[in-house]
CSV table of C-alpha atoms and ligand atoms in Angstrom, one decimal:
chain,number,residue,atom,x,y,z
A,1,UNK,CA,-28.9,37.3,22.8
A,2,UNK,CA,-27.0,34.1,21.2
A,3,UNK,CA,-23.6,34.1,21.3
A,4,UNK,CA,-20.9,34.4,18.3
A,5,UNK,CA,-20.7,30.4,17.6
A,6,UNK,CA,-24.4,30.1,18.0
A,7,UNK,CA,-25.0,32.8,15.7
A,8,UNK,CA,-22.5,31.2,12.8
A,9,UNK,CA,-24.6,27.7,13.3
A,10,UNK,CA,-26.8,29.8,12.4
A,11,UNK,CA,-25.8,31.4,9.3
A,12,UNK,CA,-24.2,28.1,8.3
A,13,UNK,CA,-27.3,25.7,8.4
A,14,UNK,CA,-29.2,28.3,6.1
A,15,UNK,CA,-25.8,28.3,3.7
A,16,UNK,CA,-25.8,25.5,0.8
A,17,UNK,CA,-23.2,24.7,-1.5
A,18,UNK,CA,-23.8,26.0,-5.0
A,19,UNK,CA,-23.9,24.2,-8.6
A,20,UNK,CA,-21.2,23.5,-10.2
A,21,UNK,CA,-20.2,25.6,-13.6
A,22,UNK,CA,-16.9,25.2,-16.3
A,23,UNK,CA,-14.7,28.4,-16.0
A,24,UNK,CA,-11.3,29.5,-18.2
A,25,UNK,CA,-8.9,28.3,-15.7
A,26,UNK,CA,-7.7,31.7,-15.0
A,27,UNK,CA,-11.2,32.7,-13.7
A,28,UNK,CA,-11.0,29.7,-11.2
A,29,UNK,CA,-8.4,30.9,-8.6
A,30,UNK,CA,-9.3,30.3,-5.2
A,31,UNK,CA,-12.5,28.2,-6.6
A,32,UNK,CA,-13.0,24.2,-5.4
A,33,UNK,CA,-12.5,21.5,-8.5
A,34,UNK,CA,-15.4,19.6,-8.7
A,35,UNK,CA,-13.9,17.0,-10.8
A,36,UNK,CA,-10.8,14.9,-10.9
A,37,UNK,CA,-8.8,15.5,-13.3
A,38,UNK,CA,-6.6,13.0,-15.1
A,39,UNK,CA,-3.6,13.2,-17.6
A,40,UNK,CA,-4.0,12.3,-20.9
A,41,UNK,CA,-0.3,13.4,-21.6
A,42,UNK,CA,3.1,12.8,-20.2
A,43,UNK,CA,4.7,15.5,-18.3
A,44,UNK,CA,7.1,16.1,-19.8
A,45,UNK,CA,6.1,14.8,-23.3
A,46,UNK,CA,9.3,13.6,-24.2
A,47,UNK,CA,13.3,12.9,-22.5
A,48,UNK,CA,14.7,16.4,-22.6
A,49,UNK,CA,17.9,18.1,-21.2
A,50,UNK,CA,17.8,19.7,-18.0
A,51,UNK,CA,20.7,22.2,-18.6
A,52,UNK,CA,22.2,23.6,-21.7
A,53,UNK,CA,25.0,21.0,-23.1
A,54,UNK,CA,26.2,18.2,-24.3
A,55,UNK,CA,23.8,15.2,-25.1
A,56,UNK,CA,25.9,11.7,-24.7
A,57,UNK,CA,26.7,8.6,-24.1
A,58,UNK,CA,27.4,8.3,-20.7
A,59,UNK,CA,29.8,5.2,-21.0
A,60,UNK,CA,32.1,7.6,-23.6
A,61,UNK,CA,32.7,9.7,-20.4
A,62,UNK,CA,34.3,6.8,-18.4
A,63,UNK,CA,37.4,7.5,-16.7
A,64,UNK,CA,37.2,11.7,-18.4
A,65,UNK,CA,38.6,14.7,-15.7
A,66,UNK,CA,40.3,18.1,-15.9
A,67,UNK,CA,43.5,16.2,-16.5
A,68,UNK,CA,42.1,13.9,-19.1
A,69,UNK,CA,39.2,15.0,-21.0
A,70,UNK,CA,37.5,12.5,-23.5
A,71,UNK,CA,37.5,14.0,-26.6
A,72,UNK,CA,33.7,13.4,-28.4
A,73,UNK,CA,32.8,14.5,-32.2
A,74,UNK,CA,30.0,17.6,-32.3
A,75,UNK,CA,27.7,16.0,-35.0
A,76,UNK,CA,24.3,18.3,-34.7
A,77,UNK,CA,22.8,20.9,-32.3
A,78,UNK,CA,19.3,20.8,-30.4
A,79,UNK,CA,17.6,23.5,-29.8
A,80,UNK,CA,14.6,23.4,-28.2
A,81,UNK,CA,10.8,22.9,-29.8
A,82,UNK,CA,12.8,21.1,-32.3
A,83,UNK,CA,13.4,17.5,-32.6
A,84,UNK,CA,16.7,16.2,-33.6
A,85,UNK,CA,17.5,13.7,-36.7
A,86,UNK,CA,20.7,12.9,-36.1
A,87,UNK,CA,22.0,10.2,-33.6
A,88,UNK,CA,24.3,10.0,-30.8
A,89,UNK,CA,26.7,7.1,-31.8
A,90,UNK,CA,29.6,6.0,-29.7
A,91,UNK,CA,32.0,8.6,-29.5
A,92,UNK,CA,29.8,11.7,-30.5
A,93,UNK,CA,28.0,14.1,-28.9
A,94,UNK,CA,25.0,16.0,-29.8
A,95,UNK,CA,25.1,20.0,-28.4
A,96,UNK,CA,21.6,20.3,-26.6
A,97,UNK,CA,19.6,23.5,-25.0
A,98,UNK,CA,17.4,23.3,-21.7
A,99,UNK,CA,14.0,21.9,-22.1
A,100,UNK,CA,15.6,20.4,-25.8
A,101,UNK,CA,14.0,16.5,-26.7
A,102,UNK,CA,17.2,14.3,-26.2
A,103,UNK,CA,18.4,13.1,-29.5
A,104,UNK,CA,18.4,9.3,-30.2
A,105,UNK,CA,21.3,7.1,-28.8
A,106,UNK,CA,22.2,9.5,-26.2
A,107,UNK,CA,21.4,8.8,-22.4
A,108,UNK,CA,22.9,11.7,-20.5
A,109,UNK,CA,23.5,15.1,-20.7
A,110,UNK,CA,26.9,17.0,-19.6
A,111,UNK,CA,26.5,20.4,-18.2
A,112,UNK,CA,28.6,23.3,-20.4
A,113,UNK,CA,30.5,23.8,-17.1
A,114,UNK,CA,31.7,20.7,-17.3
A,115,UNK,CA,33.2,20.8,-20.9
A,116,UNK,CA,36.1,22.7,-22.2
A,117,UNK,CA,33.3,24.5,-24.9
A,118,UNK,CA,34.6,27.8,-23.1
A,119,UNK,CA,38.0,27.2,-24.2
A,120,UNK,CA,36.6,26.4,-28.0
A,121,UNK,CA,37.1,28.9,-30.8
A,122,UNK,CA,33.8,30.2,-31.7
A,123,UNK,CA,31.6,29.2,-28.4
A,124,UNK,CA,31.2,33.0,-27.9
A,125,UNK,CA,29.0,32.6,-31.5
A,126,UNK,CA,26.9,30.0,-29.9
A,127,UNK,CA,28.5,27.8,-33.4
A,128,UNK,CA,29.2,24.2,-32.1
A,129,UNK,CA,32.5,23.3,-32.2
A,130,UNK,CA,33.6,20.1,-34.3
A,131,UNK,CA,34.8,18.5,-31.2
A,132,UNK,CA,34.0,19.0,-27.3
A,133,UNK,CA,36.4,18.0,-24.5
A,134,UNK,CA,34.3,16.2,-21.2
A,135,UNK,CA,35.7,16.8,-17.9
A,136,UNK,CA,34.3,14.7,-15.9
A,137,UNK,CA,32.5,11.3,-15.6
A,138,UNK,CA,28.7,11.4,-16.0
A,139,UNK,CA,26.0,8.7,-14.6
A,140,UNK,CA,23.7,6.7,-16.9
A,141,UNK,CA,20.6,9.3,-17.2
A,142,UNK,CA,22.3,12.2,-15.6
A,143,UNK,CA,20.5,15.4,-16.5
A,144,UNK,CA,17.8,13.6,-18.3
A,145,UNK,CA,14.3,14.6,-17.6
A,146,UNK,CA,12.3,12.1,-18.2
A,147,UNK,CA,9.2,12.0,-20.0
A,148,UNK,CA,6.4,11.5,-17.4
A,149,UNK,CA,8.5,12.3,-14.6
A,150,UNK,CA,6.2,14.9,-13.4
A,151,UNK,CA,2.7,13.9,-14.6
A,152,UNK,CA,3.0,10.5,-15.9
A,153,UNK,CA,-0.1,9.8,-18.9
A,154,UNK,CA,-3.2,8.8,-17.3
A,155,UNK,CA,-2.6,9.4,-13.5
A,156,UNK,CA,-5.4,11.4,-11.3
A,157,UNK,CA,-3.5,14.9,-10.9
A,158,UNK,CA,-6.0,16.7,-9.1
A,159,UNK,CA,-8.9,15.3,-6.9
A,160,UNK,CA,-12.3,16.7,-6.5
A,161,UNK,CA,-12.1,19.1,-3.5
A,162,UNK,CA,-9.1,21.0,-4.6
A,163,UNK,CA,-8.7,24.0,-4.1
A,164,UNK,CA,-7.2,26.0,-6.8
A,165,UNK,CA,-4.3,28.4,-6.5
A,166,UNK,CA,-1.1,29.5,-9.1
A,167,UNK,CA,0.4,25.9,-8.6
A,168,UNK,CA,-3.2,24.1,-10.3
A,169,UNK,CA,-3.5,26.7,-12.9
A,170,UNK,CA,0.4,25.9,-13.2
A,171,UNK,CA,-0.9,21.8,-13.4
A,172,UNK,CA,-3.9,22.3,-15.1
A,173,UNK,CA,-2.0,24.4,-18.4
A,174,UNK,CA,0.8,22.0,-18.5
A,175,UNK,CA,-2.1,19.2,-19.3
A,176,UNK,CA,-3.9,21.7,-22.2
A,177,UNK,CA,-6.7,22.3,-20.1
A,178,UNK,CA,-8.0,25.7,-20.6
A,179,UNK,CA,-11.7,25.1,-18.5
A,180,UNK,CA,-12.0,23.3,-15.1
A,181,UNK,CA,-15.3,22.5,-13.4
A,182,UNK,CA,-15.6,24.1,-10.2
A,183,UNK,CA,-18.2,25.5,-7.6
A,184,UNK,CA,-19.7,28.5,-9.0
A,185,UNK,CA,-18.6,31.7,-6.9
A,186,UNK,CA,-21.9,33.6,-5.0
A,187,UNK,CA,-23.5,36.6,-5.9
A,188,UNK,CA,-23.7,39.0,-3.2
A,189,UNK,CA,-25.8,41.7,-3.3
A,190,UNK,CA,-25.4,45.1,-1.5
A,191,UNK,CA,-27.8,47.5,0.1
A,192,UNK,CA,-26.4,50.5,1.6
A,193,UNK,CA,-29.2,52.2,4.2
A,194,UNK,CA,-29.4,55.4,5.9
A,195,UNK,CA,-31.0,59.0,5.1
A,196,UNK,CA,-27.5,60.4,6.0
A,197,UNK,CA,-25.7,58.4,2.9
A,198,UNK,CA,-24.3,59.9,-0.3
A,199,UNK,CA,-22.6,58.0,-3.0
A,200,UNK,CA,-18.9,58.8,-3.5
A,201,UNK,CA,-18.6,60.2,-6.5
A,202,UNK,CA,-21.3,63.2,-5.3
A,203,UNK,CA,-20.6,66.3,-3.3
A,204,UNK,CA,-20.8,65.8,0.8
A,205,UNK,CA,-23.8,67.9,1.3
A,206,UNK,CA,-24.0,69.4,5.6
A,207,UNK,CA,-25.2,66.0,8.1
A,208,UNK,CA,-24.1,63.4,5.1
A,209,UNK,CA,-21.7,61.1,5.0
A,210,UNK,CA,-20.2,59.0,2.1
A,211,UNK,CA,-20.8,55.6,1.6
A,212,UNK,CA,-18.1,53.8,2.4
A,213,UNK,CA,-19.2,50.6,4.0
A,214,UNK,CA,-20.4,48.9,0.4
A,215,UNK,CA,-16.9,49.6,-0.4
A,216,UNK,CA,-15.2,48.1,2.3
A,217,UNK,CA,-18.1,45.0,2.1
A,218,UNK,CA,-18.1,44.9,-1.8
A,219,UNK,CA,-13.8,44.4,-1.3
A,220,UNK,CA,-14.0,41.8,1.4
A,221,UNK,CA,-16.8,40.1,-0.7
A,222,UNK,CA,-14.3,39.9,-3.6
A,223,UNK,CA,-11.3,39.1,-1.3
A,224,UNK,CA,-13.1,35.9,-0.5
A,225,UNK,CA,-14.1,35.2,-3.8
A,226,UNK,CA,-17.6,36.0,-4.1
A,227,UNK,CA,-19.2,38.6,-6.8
A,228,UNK,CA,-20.5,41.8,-5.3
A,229,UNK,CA,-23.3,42.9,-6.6
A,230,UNK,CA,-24.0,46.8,-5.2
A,231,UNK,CA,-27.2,48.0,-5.0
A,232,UNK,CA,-26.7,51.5,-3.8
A,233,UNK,CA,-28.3,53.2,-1.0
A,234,UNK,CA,-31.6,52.8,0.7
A,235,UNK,CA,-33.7,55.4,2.2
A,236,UNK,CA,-34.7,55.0,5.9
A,237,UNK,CA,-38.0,53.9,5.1
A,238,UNK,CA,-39.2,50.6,4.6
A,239,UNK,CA,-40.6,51.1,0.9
A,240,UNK,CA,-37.3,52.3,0.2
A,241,UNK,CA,-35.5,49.0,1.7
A,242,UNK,CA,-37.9,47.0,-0.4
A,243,UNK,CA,-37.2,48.7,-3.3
A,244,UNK,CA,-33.9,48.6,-3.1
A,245,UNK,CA,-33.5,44.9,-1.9
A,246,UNK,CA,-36.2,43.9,-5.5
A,247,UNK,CA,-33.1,43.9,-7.5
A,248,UNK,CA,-30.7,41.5,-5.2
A,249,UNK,CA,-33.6,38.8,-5.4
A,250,UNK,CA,-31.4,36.7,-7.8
A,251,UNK,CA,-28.3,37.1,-5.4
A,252,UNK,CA,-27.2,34.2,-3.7
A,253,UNK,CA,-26.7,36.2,-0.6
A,254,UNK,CA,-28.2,39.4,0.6
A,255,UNK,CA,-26.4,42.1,2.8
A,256,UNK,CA,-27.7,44.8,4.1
A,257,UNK,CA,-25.5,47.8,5.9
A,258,UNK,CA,-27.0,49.8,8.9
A,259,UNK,CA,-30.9,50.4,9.9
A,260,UNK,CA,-30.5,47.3,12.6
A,261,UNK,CA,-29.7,48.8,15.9
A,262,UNK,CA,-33.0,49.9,18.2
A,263,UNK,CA,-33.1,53.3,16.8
A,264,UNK,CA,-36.6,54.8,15.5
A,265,UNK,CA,-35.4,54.7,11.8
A,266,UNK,CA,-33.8,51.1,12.3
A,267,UNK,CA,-36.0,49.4,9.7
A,268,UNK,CA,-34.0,46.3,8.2
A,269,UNK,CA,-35.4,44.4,10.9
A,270,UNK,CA,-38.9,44.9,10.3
A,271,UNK,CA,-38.4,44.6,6.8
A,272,UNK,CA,-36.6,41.0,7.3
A,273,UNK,CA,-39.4,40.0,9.5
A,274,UNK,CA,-42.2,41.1,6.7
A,275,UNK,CA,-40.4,40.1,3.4
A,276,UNK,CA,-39.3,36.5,4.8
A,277,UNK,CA,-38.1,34.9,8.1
A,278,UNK,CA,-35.9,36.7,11.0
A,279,UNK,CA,-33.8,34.3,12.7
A,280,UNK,CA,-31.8,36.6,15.0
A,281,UNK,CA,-31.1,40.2,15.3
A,282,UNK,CA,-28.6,40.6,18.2
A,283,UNK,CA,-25.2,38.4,18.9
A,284,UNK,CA,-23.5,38.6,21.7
A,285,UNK,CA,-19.9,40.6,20.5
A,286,UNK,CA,-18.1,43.7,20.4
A,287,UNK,CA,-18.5,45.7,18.0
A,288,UNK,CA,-21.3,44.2,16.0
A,289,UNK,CA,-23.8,43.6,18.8
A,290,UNK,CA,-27.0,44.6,16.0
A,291,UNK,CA,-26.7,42.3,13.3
A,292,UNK,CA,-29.7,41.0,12.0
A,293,UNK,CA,-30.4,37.0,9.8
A,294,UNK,CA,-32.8,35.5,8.2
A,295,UNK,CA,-34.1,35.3,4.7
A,296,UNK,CA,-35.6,37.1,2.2
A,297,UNK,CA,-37.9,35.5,-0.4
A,298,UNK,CA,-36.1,35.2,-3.4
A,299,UNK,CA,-37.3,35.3,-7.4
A,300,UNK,CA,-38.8,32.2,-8.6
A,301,UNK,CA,-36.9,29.6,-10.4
A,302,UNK,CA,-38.3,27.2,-12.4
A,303,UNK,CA,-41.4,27.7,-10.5
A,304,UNK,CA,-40.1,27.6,-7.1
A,305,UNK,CA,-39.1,30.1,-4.9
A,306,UNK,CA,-35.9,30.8,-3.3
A,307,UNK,CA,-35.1,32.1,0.0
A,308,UNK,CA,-32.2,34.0,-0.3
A,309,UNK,CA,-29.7,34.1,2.9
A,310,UNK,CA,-29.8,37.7,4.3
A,311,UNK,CA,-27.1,39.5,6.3
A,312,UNK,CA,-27.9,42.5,8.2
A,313,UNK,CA,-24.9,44.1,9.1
A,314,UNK,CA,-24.5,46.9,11.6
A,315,UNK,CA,-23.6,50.4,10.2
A,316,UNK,CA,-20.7,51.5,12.1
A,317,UNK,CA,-17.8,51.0,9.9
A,318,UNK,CA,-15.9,48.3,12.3
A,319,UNK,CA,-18.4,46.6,13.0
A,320,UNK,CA,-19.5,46.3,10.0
A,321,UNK,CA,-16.5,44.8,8.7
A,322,UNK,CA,-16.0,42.6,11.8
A,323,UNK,CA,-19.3,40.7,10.9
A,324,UNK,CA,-18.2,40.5,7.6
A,325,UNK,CA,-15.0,38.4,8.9
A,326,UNK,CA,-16.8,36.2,11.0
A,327,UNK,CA,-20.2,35.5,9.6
A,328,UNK,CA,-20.3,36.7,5.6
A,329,UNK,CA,-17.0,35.1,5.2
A,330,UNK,CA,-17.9,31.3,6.5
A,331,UNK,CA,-20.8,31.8,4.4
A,332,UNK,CA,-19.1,32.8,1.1
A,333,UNK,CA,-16.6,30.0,1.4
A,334,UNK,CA,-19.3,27.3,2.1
A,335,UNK,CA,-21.0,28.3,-0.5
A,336,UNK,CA,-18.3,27.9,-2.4
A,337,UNK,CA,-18.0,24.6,-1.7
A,338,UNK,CA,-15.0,25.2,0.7
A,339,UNK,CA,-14.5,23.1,3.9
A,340,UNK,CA,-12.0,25.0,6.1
A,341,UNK,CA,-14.2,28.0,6.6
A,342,UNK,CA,-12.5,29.1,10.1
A,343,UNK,CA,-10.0,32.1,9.7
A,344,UNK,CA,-6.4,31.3,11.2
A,345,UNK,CA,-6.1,32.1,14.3
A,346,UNK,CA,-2.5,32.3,16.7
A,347,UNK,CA,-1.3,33.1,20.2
A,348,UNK,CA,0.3,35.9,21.2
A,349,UNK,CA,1.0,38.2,23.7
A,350,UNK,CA,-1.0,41.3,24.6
A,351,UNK,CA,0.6,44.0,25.3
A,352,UNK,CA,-2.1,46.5,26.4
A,353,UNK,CA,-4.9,45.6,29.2
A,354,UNK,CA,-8.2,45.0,27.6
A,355,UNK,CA,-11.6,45.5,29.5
A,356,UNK,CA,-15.0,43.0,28.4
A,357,UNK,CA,-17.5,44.0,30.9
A,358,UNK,CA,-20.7,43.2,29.4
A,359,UNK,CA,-20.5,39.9,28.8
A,360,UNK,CA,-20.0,39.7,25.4
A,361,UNK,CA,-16.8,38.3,22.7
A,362,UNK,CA,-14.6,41.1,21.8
A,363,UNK,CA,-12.7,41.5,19.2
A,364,UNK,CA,-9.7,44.1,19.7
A,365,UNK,CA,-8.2,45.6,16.7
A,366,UNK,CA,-4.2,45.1,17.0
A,367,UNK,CA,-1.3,45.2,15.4
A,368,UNK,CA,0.6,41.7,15.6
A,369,UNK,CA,4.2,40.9,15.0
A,370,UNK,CA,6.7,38.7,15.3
A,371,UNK,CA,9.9,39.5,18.0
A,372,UNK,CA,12.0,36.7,18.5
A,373,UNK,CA,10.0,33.5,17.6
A,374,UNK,CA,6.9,34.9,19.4
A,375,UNK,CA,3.6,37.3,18.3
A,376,UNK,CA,3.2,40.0,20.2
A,377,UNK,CA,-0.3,42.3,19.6
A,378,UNK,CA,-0.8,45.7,20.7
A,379,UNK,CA,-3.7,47.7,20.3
A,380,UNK,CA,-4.5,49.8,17.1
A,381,UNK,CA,-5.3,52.4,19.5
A,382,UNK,CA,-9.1,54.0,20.3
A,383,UNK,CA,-11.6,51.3,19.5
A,384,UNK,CA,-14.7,52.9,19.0
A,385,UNK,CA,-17.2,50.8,16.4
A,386,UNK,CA,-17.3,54.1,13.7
A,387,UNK,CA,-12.8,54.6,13.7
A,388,UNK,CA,-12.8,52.9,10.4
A,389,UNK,CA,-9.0,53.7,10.4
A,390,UNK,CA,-8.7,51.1,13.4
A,391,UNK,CA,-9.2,48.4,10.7
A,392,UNK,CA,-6.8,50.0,8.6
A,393,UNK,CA,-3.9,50.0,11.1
A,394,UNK,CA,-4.7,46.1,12.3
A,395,UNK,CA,-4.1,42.8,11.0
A,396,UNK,CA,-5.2,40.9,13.9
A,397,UNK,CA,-8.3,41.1,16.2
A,398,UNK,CA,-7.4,39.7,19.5
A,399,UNK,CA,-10.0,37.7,21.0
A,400,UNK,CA,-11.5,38.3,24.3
A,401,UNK,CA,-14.1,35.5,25.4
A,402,UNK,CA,-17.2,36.7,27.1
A,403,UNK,CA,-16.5,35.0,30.2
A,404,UNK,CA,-13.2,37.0,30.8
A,405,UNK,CA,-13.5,40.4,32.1
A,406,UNK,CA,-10.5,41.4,30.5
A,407,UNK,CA,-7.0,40.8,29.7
A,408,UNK,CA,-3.6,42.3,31.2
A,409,UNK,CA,-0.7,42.8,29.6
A,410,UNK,CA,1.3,40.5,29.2
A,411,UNK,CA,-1.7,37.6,29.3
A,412,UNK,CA,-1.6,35.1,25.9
A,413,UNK,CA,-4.4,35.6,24.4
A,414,UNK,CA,-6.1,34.1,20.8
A,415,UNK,CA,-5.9,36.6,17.9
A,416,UNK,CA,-7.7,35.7,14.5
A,417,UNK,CA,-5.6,37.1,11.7
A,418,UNK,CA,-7.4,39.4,9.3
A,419,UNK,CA,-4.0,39.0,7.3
A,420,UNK,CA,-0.4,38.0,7.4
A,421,UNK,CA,0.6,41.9,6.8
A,422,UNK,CA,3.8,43.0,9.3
A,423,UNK,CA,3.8,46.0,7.6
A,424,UNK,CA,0.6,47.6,9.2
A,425,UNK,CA,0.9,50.7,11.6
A,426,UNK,CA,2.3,53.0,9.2
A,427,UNK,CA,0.4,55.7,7.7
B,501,AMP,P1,-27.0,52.2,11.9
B,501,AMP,O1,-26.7,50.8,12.1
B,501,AMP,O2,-27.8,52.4,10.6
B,501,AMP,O3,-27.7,52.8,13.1
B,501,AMP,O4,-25.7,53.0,11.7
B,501,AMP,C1,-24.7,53.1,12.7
B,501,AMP,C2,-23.7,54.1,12.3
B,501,AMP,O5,-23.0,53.7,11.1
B,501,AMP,C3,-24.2,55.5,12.0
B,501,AMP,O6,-23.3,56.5,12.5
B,501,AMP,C4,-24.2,55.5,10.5
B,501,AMP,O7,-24.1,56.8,9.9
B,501,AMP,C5,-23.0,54.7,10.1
B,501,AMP,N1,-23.2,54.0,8.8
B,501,AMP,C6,-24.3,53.3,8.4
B,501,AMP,N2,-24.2,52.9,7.2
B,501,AMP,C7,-23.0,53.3,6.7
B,501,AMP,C8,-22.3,53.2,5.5
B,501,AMP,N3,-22.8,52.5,4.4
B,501,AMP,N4,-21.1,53.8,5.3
B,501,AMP,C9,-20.6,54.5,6.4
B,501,AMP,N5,-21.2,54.6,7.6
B,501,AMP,C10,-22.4,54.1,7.8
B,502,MG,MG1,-28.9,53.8,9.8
């Protein structure tokens, strides 16, 4: 039996990074750029006003205070998305909005707050007043965005590599892109298999159970930015498998739930080792201990064919998702072109003993939280493989290595964050 890093070599030298394909940049989020991207604007495109006031001359506000304002004549207002015709000569002053182009002649801007507008008959109207009283002294440039000052014209603003979030759709808008080139996001397709399955939208017929692994798969799948692809359920006979996996063959990735473990009906295995290559079947962890890769002969492109990266993953609903985290999910984000494919992992205190006996990596489902500058994780509670609602009360797994026995209270111990929730224990 390899053990957990072995097994995610594994996975990982079989994983390549896909092509490359142009997207609406609102389709990209969480995607890696493939190009750099350069500015052929200024950002800004022009000297605007960063507050709603007065646009100047800042040497007409020498020696101006509360006491002894310097009086300035109101010649135009700017609003903005318009640009101004009028001037700023000495002794004027131009009323100007937030985000308004600065009219000519002026080189500052004085805040409202720092004008006696307030005191001015008609400000209430929003009509300028004929004169404005300044209050105080303003710098050369105060309150002057510049044009360029955030993206200046021609400068790389994003490098190949990126990943994208809000803040590079943010960048990437503000430049009039509307398509990016990025690494294309994987197909995954999903086969569901067991005689005792039933879809979730049927009745729960006597010795069934519903489907709910594809679910929990097909949202972790999406969660890390792939495309699930779900293929229903498959028999417990190898035909059935086949069948079923036919119409994944132009997946990038292949996942398979249950029929892995040594029970009579446990066919994916045999399947995997007919229909292309079996590479392991059994890692060394808890839960998850049956989890079968290798690859599956793809369709033919172009003449040759493919073989397609193939996940067995156990059926019990924990460990089933437990895989997921540590061997779908590297996958997924290499093949996304994605370099930092470990999940974040932090220290805490344990506050319940935990018991490895066998030899193998466990991975405890617990609730972590932060007490006083420190994470503390306590168990979800029973931990048996098919307590689905395990996974739903955690949002850590602590990490026992296979050569500890266990851990007592109180011990530090590594806990790999399935996410940064604080709110989890609560029904
Ligand atoms: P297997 O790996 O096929 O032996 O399944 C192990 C356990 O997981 C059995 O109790 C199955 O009923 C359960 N199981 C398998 N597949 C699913 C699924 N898609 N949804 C929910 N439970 C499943
Ligand atoms: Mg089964």
């Amino acid at each position: 039996m390899i053990s957990v890093d072995q097994a995610l070599k594994k996975v990982l030298s079989y994983i390549d990074v896909l092509e490359e394909g142009e997207v609406p940049i609102l389709d990209c989020l969480g995607q890696v750029l493939t190009e750099d991207v350069y500015s052929s604007i200024n950002v800004p495109p022009f000297d605007n006003s960063a507050f709603d006031g007065y646009a100047v001359r800042y040497k007409d506000t020498i020696g101006a205070s509360q006491q002894s304002p310097r009086f300035l004549r109101v010649v135009d207002t700017v609003r903005c998305g318009s640009s101004c015709e009028s001037e700023v000569e000495p002794g004027t002053a131009i009323r100007i909005m937030t985000g308004a182009s600065m009219p000519r002649g002026a080189d500052s801007v004085v805040k409202f707050e720092d004008t006696d507008e307030a005191l001015r008959e008609g400000s209430s109207t929003g009509q300028p007043p004929a004169e404005i009283g300044i209050l105080c002294e303003v710098k050369a440039g105060l309150y002057v965005r510049r044009a360029g000052e955030s993206i200046a014209q021609g400068s790389k603003v994003l490098s190949q590599g990126a990943v994208i979030r809000p803040a590079e759709i943010g960048v990437l808008a503000s430049l009039g892109h509307s398509r990016v080139k990025v690494t294309r996001r994987p197909v995954v397709a999903i086969l569901a298999t067991g005689d005792e399955l039933v879809n979730i939208d049927q009745p729960l017929p006597p010795g069934k159970i519903y489907n709910s692994n594809t679910y929990s798969t097909a949202a972790l799948v999406l969660r890390y930015g792939g495309i699930p692809r779900i293929l229903g359920i498959a028999l417990d006979s190898e035909d059935s498998v086949v069948t079923g996996l036919q119409q994944g063959k132009d997946a990038d990735m292949l996942i398979t739930i249950g029929g892995v473990s040594m029970g009579d009906y446990d066919i994916v295995k045999d399947v995997l080792a007919k229909q292309g290559e079996i590479t392991f079947w059994k890692v060394r962890m808890k839960p998850g201990k049956p989890l079968a890769f290798g690859t599956i002969k793809g369709s033919s492109k172009a003449g040759v064919v493919r073989d397609i990266p193939h996940l067995g993953l156990p059926g019990n609903p924990v460990s089933s998702m437990v895989a997921f985290e540590l061997f779908a999910r590297p996958a997924i984000l290499k093949m996304m072109g994605k370099k930092n494919l470990a999940k974040p992992t932090i220290e805490a205190v344990v506050e319940n003993p935990i018991v490895n006996n066998d030899g193998r990596r466990t991975f405890a489902r617990a609730i972590v939280e932060r007490r006083g500058g420190q994470y503390f994780a306590r168990l979800t509670g029973p931990q048996g493989s098919g307590i689905i609602t395990s996974m739903r009360l955690a949002n850590g797994l602590v990490i026992v290595p296979e050569d500890k026995s266990g851990v007592k209270e109180g011990e530090v111990v590594q806990v790999m964050m399935l996410d940064w929730n604080e709110e989890v224990g609560a029904a």
